[in-house]
Short mmCIF file of C-alpha atoms and ligand atoms in Angstrom, two decimals:
data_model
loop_
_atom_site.label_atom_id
_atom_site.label_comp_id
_atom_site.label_asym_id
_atom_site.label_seq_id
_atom_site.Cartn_x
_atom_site.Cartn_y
_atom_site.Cartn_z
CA UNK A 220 -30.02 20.81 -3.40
CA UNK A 221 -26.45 19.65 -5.30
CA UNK A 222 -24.62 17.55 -2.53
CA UNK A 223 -20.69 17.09 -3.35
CA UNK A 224 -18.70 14.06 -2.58
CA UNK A 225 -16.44 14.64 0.61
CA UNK A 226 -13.03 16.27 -0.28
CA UNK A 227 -10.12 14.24 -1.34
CA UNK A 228 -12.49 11.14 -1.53
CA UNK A 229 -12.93 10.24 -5.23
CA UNK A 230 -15.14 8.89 -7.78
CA UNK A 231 -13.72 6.43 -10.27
CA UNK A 232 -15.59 7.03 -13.22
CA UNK A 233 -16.79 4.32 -15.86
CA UNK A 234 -14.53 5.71 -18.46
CA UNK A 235 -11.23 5.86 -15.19
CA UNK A 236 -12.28 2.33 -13.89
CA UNK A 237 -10.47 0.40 -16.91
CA UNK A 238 -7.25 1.18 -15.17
CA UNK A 239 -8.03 0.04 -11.76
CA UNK A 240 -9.32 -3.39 -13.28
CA UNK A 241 -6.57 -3.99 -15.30
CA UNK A 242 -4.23 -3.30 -12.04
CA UNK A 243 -6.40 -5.43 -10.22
CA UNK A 244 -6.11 -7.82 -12.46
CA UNK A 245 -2.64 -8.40 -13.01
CA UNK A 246 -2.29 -7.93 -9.06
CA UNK A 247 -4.64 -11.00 -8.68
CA UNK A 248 -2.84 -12.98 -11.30
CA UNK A 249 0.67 -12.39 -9.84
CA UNK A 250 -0.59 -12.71 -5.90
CA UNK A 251 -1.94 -16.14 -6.91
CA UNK A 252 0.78 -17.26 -8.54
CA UNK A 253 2.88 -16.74 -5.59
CA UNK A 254 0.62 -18.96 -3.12
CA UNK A 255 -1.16 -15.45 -1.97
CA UNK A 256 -4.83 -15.85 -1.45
CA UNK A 257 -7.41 -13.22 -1.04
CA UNK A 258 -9.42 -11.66 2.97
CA UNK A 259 -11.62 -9.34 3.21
CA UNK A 260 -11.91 -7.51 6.43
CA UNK A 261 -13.90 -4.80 7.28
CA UNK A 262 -13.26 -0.99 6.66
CA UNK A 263 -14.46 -0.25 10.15
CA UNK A 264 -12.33 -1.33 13.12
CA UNK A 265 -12.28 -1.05 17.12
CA UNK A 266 -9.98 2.43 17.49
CA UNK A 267 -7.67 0.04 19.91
CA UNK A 268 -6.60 -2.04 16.92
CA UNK A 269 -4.82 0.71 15.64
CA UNK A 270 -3.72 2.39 18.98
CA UNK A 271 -1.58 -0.95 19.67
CA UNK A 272 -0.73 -2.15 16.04
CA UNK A 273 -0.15 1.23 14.31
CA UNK A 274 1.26 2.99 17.36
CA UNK A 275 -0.29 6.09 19.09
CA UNK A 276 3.27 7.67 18.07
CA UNK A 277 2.71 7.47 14.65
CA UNK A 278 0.74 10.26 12.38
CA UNK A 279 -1.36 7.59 11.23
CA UNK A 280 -3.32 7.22 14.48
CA UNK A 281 -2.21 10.25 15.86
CA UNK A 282 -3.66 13.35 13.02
CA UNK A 283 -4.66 10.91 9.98
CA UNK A 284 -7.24 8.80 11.87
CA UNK A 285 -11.24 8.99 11.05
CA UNK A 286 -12.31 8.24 14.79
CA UNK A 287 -16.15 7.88 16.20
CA UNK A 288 -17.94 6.71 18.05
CA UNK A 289 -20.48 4.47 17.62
CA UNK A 290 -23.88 5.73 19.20
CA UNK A 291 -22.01 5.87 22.43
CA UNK A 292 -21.01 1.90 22.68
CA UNK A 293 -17.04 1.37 21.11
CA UNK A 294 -14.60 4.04 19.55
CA UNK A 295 -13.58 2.58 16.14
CA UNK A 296 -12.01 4.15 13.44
CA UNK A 297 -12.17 3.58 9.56
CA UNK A 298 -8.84 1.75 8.46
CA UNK A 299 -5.96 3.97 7.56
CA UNK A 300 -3.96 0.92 6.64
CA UNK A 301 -4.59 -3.05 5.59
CA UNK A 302 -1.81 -4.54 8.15
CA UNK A 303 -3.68 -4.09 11.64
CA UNK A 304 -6.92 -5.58 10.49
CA UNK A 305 -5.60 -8.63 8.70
CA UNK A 306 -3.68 -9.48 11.63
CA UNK A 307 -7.08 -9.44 14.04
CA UNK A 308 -8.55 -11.69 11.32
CA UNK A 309 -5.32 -14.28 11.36
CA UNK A 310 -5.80 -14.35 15.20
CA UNK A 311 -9.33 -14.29 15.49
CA UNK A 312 -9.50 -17.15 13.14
CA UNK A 313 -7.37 -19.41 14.39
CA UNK A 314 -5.57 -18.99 11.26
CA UNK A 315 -1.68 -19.22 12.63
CA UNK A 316 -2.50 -23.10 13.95
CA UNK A 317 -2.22 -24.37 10.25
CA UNK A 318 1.34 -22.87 10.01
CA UNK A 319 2.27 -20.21 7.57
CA UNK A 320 0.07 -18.12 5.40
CA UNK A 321 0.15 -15.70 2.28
CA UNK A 322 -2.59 -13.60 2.38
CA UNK A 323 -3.51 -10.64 0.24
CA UNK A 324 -6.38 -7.96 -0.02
CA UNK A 325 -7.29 -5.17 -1.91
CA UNK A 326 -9.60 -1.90 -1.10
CA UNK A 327 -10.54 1.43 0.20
CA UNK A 328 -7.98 2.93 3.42
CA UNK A 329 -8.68 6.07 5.36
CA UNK A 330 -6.22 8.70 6.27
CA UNK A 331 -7.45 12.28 6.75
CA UNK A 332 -4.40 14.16 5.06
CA UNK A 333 -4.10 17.49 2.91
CA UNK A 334 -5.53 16.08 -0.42
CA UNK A 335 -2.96 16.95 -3.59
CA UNK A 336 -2.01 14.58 -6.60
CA UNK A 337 -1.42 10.93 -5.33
CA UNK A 338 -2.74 11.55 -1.44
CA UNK A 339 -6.22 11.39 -0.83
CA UNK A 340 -8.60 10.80 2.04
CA UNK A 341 -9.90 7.46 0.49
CA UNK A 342 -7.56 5.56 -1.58
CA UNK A 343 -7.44 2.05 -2.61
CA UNK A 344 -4.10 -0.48 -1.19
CA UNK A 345 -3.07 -3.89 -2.62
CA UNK A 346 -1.22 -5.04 0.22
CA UNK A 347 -0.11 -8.67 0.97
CA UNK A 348 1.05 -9.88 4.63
CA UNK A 349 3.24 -13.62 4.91
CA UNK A 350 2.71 -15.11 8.61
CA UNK A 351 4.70 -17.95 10.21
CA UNK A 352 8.25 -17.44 8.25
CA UNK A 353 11.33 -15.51 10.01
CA UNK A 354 13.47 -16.74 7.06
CA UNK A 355 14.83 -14.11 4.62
CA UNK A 356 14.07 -16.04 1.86
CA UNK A 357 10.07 -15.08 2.03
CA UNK A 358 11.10 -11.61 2.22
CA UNK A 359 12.93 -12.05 -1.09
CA UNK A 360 10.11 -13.95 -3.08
CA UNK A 361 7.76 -11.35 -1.59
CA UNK A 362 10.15 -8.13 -2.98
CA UNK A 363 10.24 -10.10 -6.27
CA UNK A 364 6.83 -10.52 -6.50
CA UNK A 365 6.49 -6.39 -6.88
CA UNK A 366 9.12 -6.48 -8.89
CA UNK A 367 7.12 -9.13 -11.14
CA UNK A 368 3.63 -7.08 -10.99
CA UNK A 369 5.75 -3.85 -12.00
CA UNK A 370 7.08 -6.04 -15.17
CA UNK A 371 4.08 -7.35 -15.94
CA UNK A 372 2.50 -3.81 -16.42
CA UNK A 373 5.31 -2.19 -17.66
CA UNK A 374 6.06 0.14 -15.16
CA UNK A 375 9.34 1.01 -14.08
CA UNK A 376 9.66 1.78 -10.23
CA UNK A 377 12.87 2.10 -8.58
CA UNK A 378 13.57 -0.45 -5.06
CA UNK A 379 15.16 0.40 -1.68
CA UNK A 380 15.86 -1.46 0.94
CA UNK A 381 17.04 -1.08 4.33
CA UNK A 382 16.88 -2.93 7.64
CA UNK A 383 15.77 -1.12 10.37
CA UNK A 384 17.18 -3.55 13.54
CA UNK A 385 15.49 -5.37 15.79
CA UNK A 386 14.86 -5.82 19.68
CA UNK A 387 18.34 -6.75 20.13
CA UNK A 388 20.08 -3.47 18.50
CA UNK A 389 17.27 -0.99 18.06
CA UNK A 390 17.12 0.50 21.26
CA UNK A 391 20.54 1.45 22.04
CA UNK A 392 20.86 3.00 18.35
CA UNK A 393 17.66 5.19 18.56
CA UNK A 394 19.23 6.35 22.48
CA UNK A 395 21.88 6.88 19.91
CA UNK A 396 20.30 8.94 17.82
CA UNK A 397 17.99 10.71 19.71
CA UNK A 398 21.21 12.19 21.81
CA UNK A 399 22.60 13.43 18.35
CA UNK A 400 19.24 14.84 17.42
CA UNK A 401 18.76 17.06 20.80
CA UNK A 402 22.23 17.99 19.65
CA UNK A 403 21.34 19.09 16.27
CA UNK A 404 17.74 20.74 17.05
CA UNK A 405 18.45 24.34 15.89
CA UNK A 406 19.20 23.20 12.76
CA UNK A 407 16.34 20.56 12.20
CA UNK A 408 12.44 21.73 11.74
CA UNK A 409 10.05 21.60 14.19
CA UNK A 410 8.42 18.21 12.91
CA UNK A 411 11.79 17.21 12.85
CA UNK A 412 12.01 18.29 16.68
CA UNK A 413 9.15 17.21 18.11
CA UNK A 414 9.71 13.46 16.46
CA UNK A 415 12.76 13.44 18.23
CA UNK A 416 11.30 12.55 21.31
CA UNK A 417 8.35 10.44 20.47
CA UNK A 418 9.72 8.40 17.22
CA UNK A 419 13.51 9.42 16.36
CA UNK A 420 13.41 6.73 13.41
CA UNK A 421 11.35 8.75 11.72
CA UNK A 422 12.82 11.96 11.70
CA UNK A 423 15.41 10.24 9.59
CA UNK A 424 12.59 10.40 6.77
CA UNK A 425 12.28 14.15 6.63
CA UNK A 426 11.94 15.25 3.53
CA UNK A 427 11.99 19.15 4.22
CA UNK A 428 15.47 20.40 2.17
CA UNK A 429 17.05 21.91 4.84
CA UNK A 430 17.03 18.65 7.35
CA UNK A 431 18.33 16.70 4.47
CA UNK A 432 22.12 17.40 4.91
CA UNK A 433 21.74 18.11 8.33
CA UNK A 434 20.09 14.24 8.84
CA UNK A 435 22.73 13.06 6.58
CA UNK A 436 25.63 13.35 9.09
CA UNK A 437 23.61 11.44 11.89
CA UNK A 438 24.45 7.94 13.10
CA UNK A 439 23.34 5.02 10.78
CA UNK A 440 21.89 1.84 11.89
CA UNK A 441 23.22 -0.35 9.33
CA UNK A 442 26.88 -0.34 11.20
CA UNK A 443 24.89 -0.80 14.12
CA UNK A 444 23.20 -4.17 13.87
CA UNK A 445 23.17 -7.13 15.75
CA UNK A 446 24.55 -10.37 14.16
CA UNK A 447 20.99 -11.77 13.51
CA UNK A 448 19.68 -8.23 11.55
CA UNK A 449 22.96 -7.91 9.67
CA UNK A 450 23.02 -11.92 8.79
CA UNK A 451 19.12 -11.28 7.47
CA UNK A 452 20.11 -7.98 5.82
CA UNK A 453 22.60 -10.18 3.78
CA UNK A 454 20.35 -13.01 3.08
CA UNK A 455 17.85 -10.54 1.74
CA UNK A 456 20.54 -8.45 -0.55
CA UNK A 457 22.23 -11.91 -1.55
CA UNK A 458 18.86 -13.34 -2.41
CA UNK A 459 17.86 -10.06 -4.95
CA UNK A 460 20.80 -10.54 -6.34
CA UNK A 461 20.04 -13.96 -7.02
CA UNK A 462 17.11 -13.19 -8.61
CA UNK A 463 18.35 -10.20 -10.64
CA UNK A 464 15.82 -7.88 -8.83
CA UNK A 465 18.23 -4.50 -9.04
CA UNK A 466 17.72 -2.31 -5.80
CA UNK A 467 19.43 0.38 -4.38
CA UNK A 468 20.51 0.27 -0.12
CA UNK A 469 19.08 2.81 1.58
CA UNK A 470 19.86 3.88 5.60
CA UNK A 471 17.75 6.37 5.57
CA UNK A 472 14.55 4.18 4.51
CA UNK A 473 12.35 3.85 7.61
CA UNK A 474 8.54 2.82 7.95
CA UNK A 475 6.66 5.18 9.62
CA UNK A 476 5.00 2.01 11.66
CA UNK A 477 6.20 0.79 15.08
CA UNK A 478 6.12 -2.53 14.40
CA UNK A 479 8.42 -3.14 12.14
CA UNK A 480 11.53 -4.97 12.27
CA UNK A 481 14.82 -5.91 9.85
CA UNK A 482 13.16 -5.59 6.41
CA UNK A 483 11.86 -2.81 5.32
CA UNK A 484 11.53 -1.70 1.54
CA UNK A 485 9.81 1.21 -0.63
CA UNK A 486 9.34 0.80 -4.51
CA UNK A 487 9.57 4.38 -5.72
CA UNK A 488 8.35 6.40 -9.13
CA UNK A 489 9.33 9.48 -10.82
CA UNK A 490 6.52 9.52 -12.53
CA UNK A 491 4.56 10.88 -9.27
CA UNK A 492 6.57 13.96 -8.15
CA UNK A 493 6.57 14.30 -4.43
CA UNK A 494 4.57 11.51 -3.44
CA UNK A 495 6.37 9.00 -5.04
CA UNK A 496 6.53 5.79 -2.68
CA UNK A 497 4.04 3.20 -4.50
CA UNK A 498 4.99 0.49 -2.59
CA UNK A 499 5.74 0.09 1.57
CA UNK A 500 6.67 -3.04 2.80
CA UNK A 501 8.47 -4.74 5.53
CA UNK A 502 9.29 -7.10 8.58
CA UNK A 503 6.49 -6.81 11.63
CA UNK A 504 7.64 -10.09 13.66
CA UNK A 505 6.09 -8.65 16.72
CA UNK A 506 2.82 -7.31 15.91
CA UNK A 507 0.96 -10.65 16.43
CA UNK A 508 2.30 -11.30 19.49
CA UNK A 509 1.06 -7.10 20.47
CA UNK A 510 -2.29 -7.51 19.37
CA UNK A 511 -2.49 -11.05 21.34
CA UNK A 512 -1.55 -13.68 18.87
CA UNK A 513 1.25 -16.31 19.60
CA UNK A 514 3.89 -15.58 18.24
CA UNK A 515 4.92 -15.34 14.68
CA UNK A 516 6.80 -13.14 12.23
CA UNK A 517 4.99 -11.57 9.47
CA UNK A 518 6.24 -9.56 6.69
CA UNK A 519 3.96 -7.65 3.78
CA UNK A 520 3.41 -4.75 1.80
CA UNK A 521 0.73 -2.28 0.95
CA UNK A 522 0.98 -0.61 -2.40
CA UNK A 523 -0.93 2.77 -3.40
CA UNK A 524 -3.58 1.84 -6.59
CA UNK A 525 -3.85 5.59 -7.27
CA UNK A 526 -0.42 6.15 -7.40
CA UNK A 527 -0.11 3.13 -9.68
CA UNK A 528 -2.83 3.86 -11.84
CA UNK A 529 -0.75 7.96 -11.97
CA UNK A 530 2.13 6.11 -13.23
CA UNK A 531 0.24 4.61 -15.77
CA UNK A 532 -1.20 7.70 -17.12
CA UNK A 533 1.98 9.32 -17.04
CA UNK A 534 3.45 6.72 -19.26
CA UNK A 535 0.48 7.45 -21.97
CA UNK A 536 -1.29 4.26 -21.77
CA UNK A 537 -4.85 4.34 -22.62
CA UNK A 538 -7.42 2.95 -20.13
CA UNK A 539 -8.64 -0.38 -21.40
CA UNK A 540 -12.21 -0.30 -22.16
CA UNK A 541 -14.88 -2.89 -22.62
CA UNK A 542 -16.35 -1.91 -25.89
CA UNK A 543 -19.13 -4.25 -27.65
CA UNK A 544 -18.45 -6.29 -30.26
CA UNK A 545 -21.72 -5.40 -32.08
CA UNK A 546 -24.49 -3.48 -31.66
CA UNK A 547 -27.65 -4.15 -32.74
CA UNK A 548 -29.91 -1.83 -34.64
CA UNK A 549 -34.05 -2.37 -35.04
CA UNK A 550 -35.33 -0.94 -38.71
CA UNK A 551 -38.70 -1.62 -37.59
CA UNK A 552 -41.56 -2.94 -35.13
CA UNK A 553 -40.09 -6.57 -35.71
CA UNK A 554 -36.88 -5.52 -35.46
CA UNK A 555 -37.28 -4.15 -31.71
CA UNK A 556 -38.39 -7.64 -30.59
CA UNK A 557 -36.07 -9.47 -33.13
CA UNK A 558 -32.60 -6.88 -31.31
CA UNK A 559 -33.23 -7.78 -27.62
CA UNK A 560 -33.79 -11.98 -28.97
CA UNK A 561 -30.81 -11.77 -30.98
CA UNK A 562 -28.82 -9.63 -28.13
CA UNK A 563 -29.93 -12.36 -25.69
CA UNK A 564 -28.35 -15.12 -27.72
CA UNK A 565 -25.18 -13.33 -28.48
CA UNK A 566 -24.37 -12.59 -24.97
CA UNK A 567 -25.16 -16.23 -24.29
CA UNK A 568 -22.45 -17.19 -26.59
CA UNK A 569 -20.20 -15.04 -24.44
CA UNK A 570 -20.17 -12.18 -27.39
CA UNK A 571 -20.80 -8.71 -26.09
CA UNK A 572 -23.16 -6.26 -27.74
CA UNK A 573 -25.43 -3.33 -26.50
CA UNK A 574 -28.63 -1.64 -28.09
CA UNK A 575 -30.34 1.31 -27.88
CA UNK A 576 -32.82 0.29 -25.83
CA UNK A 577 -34.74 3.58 -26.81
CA UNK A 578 -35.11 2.20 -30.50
CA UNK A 579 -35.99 5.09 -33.21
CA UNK A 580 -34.63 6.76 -36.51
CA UNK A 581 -31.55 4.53 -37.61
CA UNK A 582 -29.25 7.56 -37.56
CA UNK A 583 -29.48 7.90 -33.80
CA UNK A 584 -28.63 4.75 -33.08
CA UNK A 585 -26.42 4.27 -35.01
CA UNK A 586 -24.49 7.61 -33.46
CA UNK A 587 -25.02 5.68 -30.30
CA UNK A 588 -23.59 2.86 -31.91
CA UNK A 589 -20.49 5.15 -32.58
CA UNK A 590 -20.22 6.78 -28.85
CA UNK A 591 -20.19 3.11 -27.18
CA UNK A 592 -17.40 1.90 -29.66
CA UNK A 593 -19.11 -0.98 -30.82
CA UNK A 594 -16.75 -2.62 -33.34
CA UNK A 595 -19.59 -3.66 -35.93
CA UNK A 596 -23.39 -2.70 -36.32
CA UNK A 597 -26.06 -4.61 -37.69
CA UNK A 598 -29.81 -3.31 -38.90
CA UNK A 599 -32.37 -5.80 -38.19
CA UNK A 600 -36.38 -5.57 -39.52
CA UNK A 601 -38.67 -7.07 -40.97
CA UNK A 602 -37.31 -7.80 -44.52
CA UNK A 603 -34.07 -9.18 -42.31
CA UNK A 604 -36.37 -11.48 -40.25
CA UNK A 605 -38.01 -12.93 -43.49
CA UNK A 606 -35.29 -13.50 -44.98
CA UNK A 607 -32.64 -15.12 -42.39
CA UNK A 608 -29.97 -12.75 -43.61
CA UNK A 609 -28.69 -9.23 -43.25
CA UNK A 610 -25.39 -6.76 -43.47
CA UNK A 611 -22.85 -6.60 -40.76
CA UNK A 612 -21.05 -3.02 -40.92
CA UNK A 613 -17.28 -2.74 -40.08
CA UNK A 614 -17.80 0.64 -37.73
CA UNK A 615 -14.32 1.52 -38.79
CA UNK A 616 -13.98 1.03 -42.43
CA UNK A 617 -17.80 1.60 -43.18
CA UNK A 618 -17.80 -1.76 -45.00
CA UNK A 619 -20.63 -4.20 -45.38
CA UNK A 620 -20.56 -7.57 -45.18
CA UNK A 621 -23.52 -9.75 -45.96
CA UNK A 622 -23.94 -12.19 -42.99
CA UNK A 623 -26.57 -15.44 -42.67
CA UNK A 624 -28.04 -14.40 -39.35
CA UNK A 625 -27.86 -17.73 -38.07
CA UNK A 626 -24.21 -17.55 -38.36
CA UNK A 627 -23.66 -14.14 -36.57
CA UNK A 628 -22.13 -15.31 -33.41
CA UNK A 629 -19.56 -17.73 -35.26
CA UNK A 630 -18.49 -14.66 -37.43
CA UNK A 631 -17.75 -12.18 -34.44
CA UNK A 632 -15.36 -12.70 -31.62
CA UNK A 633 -16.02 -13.41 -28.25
CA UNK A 634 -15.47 -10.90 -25.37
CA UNK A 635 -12.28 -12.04 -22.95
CA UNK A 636 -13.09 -13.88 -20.65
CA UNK A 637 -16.49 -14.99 -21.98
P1 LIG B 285 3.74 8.63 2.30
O1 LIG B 285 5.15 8.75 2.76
O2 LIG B 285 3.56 8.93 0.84
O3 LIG B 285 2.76 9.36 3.18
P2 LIG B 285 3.17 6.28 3.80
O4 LIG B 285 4.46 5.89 4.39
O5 LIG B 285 2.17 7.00 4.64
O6 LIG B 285 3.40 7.07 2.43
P3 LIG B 285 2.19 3.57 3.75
O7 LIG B 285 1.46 3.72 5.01
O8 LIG B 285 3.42 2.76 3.71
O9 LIG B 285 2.49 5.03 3.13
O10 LIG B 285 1.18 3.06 2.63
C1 LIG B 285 1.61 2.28 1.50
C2 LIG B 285 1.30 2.97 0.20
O11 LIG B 285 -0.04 3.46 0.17
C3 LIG B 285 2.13 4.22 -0.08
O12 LIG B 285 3.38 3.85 -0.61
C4 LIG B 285 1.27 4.93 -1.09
O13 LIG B 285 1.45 4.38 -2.39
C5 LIG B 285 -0.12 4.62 -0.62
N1 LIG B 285 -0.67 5.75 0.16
C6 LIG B 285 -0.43 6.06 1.45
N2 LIG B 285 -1.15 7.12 1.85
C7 LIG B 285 -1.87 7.52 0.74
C8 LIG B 285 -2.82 8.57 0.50
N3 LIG B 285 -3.20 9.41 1.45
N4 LIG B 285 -3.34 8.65 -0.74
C9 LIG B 285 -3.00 7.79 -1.73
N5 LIG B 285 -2.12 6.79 -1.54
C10 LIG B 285 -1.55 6.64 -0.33
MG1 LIG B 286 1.70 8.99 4.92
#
């Protein structure tokens, strides 16, 4: 019997994974070169976690959620999101006692949504989280740290920003608004409706056409903050300037999280169509404090990998691929023990090369030399053995090159890395 993997979870395929690695990669690179080191948490979490730090309110926890129970003991939940999780592990570590922290992770999140291009059931988040700093200016070097991973894979994404208040201002405005939305029901949608009542800040997000203009004559929050929000608001803008990190204000940017605060920010693509947020960041200086921390402000990000690795594609570049440098061919009965020796050495000067294992007429392996993309093959036997010295074949240009096999290694190049 064929089983299928479970809708709108994917497989990343050998000849896919080249572009996950390389984001990886430079996401690694640029993290650490902003302080940002690397926790792993668990996928699984106790339900609760997400009830308090996501918000029952929010679609997240509310429809997106993959909830069980386990044999009857604890209600958990796979983890729709990186934020929650991290912030358990700062406070169940201890971790806030040696003052502030740059953290980053990277891997699978859970949100049970209508599958179409860039949403999925399991996709992959680089996210980052800062703990311990109120002060605008980590919010800055965080923002320019996307900005900085974009560059260094040539991707153009466009930046908003926004600040959404705080405890001070927020709950008069959304009284605010939520009187102007009752007012306006008949011409909003029914999401748009029903949000009204349990999370007004997000109706503001709508994207159905119709709301748009409707949604663009409610009150703003940006005319409505207190001194603190609108003194970090300018910090923020006057620091991006600073940095020459171009960005666009937007009042209608909102998280769909309850926890966050001032800051928040969305890197956006046009490469992606409908879903095209690729990064969601902002200000949470509360949720450590909710899920029984002391204290301490936090800001971070979490940034889609499949929606990254869409914009690549869309931009034409080819998946990097680890190819061998040569592959090694057996004429003979000597040659079959003399290709796996010869192999071993190679790779333990750090050069890679591959064999068909299966051995056989020349032609096939050398076709198999061909389908791997080895950049050079080389026949070994008998007569090579004997004789210390054989051909090394360009696979491109078909040209051979006699080589003294004791040389090889110094005559090919080493794999990256190696
Ligand atoms: P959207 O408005 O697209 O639903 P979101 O506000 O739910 O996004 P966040 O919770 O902020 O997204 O997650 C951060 C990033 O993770 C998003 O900007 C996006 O790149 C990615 N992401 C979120 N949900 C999915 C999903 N179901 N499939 C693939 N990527 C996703
Ligand atoms: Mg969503």
């Amino acid at each position: 019997m064929k089983i299928n993997g479970v809708k709108g979870m994917n497989d990343i395929l050998p000849a896919q994974v080249g572009r996950w690695q390389e984001i990886e990669r430079v996401a690694r690179d640029v993290f650490a070169l902003h302080g940002y080191r690397e926790v792993r948490t668990p996928v699984v979490e106790p339900y609760a976690l997400y009830a308090r730090g996501v918000g029952e309110a929010t679609d997240i926890v509310n429809k997106e959620m993959y909830v069980f129970e386990d044999k009857g003991e604890e209600k958990l939940a796979l983890r729709p999101e990186g934020t929650a999780g991290t912030v358990r592990a700062f406070i169940e570590h201890g971790a806030y006692v040696e003052g502030p922290q740059k953290w980053f992770y990277v891997g699978p999140m859970f949100r049970r949504e209508r599958p179409q291009k860039g949403r999925y059931r399991q996709f992959h988040q680089l996210g980052v989280e800062a703990f311990g700093i109120a002060e605008p200016a980590i919010d800055v070097e965080q923002i320019a740290m996307v900005a900085e991973l974009f560059r260094r894979l040539s991707v153009t994404a466009s930046l908003q920003v926004n600040s959404v208040g705080d405890a001070a201002c927020r709950p008069a405005y959304l009284e605010e608004l939520r009187a102007w939305l009752r007012a306006h029901g008949g011409a909003l949608c029914s999401d748009c409706r029903e949000r009204t009542e349990r999370n007004p800040l997000r109706v503001l997000d709508c994207k159905v056409p119709t709301c748009q203009p409707v949604l663009a004559e409610a009150p703003g929050l940006l005319e409505r903050l207190c001194d603190g929000c609108r003194t970090h608001f300018d910090a923020v803008r006057q620091g991006l300037e600073d940095l020459g990190v171009p960005y666009r204000v937007n009042p209608r940017l909102v998280r769909g999280l309850d926890y966050y605060v001032r800051t928040a920010y969305e890197f956006t693509s046009d490469a992606l169509g409908s879903q095209s947020a690729v990064v969601g960041g902002g200000r949470y200086d509360g949720l450590v404090e909710t899920l029984g921390g002391p204290p301490t402000p936090g800001i971070g990000f979490g940034m889609g990998e499949e929606r990254l690795a869409l914009i690549l594609e869309a931009a034409g570049r080819p998946v990097a691929e680890n190819r061998p440098e040569v592959f090694l061919i057996s004429a003979d009965d000597v040659g079959r023990r003399e290709v796996l020796r010869r192999a071993a050495a190679l790779r333990r000067a750090g050069i890679a090369c591959d064999l068909d294992a299966r051995g056989g007429k020349l032609a096939r392996q050398f076709k198999q030399a061909e389908r791997v993309g080895a950049r050079f093959a080389i026949v070994l036997g008998a007569a090579e053995a004997a004789s210390g010295q054989a051909k090394l074949k360009d696979m491109a240009t078909r040209e051979e090159t006699p080589v003294v096999l004791a040389d090889l290694a110094g005559r090919l190049r080493p794999a990256a890395g190696a």
